[in-house]
PDB file of C-alpha atoms in Angstrom:
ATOM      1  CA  UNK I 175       8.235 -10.918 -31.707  1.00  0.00           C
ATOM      2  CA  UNK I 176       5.285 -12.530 -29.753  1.00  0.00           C
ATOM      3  CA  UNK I 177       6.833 -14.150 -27.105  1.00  0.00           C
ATOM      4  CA  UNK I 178       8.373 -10.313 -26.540  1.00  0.00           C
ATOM      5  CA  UNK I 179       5.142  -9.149 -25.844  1.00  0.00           C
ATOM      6  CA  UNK I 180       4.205 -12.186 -23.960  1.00  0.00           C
ATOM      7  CA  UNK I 181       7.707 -11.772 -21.990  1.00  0.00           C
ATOM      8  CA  UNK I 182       7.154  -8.014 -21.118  1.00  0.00           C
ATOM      9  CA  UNK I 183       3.210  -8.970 -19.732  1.00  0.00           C
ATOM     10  CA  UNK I 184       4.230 -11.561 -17.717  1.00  0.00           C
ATOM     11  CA  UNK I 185       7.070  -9.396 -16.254  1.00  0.00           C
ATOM     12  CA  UNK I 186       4.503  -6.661 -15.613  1.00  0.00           C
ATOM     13  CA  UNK I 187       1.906  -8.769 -14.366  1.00  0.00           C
ATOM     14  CA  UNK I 188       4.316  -9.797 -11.809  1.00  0.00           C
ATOM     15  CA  UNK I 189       5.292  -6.537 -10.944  1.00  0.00           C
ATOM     16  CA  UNK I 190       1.552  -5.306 -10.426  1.00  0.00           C
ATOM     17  CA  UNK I 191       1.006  -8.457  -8.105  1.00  0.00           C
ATOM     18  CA  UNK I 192       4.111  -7.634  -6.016  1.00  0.00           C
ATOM     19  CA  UNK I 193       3.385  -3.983  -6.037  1.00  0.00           C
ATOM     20  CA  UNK I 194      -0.162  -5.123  -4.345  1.00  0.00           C
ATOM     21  CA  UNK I 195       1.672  -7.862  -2.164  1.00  0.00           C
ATOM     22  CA  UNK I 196       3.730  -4.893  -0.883  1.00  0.00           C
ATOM     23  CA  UNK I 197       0.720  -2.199  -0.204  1.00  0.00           C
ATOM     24  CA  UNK I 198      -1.445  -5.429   1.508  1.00  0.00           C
ATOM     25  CA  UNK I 199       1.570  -6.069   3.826  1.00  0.00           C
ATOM     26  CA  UNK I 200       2.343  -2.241   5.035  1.00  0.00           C
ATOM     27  CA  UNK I 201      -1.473  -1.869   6.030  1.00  0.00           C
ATOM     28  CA  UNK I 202      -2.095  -5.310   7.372  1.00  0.00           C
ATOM     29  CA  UNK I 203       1.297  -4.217   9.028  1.00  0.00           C
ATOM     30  CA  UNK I 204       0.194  -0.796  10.041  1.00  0.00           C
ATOM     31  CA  UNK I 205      -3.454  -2.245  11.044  1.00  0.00           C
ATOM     32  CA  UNK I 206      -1.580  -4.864  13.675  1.00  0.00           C
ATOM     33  CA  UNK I 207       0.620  -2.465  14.846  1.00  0.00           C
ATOM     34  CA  UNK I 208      -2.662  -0.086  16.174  1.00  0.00           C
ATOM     35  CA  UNK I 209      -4.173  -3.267  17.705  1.00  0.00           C
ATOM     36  CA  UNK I 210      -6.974  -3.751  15.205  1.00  0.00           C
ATOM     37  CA  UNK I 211      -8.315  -6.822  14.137  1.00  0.00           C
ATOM     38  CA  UNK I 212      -9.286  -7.676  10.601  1.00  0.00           C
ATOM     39  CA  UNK I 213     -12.807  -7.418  10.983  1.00  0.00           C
ATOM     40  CA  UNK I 214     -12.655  -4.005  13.220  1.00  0.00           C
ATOM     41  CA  UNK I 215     -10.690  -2.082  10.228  1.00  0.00           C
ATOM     42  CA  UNK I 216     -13.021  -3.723   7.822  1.00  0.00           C
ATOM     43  CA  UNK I 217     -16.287  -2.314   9.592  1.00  0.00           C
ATOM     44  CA  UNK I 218     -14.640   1.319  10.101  1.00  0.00           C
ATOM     45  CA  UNK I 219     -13.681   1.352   6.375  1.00  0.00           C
ATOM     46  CA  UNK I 220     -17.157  -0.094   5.273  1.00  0.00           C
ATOM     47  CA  UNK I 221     -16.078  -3.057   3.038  1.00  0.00           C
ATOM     48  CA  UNK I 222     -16.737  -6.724   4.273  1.00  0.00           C
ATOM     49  CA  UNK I 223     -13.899  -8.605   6.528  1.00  0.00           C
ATOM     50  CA  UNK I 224     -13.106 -10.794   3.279  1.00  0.00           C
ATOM     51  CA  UNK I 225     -12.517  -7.932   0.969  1.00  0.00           C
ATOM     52  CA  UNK I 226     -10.140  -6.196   3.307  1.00  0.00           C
ATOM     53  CA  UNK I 227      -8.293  -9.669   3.717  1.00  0.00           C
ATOM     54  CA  UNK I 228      -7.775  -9.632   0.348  1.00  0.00           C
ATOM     55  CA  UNK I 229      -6.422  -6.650  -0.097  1.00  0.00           C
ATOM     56  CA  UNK I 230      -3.971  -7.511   2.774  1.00  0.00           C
ATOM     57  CA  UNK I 231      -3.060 -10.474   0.628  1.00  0.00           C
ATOM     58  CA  UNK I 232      -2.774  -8.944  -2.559  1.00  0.00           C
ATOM     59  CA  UNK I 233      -5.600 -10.936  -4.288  1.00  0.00           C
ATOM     60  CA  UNK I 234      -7.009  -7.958  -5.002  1.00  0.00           C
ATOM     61  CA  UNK I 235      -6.500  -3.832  -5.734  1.00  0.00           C
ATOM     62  CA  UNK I 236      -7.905  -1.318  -3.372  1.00  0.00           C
ATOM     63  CA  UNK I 237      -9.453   1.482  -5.425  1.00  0.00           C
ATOM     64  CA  UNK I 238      -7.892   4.799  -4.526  1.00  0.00           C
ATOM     65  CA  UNK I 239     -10.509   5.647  -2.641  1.00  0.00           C
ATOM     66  CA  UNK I 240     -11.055   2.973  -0.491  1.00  0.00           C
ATOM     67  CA  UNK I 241      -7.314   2.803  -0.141  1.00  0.00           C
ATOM     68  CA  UNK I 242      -7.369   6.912   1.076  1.00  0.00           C
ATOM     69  CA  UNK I 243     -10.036   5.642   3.738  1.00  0.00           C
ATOM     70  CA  UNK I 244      -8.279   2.761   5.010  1.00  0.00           C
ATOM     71  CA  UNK I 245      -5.082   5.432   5.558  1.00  0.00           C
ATOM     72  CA  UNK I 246      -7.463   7.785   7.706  1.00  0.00           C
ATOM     73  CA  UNK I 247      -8.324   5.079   9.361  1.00  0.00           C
ATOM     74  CA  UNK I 248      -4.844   4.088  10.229  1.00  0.00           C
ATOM     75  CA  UNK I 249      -3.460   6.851   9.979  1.00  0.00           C
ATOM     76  CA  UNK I 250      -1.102   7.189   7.654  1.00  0.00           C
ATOM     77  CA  UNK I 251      -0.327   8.987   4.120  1.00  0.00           C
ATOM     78  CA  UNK I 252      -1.466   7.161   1.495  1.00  0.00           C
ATOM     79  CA  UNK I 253       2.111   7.532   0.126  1.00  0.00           C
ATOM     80  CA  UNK I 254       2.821   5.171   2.849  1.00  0.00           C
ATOM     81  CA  UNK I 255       1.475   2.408   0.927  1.00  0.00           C
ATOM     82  CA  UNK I 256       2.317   3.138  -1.911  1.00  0.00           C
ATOM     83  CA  UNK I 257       5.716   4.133  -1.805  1.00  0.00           C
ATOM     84  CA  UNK I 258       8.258   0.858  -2.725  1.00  0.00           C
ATOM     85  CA  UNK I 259      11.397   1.316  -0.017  1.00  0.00           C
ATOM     86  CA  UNK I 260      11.957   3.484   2.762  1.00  0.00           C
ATOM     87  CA  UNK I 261      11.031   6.939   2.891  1.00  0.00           C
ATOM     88  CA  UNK I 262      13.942   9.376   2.375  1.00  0.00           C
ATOM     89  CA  UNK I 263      14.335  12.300   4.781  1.00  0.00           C
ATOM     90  CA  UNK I 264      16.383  15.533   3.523  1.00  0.00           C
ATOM     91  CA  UNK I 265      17.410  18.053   6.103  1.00  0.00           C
ATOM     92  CA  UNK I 266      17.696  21.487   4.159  1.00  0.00           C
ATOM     93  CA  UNK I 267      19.505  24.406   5.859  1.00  0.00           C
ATOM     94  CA  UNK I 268      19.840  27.527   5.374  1.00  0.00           C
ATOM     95  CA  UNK I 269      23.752  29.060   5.204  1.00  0.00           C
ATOM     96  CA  UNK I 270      24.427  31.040   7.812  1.00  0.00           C
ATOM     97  CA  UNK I 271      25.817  34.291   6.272  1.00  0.00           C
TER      98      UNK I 271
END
C-alpha cells in the first residue's frame, strides 16, 4: 500500500514540475517574442533577473500574483499560461429564422 502512495506522489510531483516547465516556456516564449530581454521583464515586474529565470525554467512557481503582473506586462491572459494545449475557439450563431 506504501509504494501506492509513493507511486501516485512521484507521478504528481512530476506533473506539477511539467505543469511549471510548460507556464516558464509560454512566457519566456511570449517575453522573446515582444523583444524583451530577461533582465528588462524582470525590472518591469519587480523581482530580480534570477528569479524570473527561474520561473522561465521551471525551478520555481510564480505566485498568482506575480504571475498576473508578468501577463500585464506581456500582455496576455493569465489563462495563457496556464492553460495546457491550444486554446479552443467556438463560433456560436444565431439561426436565422
Amino acid at each position: 500500500m506504501d509504494s501506492i502512495h509513493l507511486d501516485e506522489g512521484c507521478m504528481r510531483q512530476a506533473h506539477q514540475q511539467r505543469t511549471l516547465k510548460n507556464i516558464g516556456s509560454k512566457i519566456r516564449a511570449e517575453r522573446k517574442r515582444l523583444g524583451l530581454s530577461l533582465e528588462a521583464l524582470a525590472k518591469i515586474v519587480g523581482v530580480s533577473k534570477m528569479t524570473l529565470q527561474r520561473i522561465e525554467t521551471g525551478a520555481t512557481s510564480p505566485s498568482i500574483i506575480l504571475l498576473a503582473e508578468v501577463a500585464y506586462h506581456l500582455k496576455r491572459p493569465v489563462e495563457s499560461f496556464i492553460r495546457e494545449g491550444d486554446a479552443k475557439v467556438v463560433h456560436l450563431r444565431k439561426n436565422r429564422q
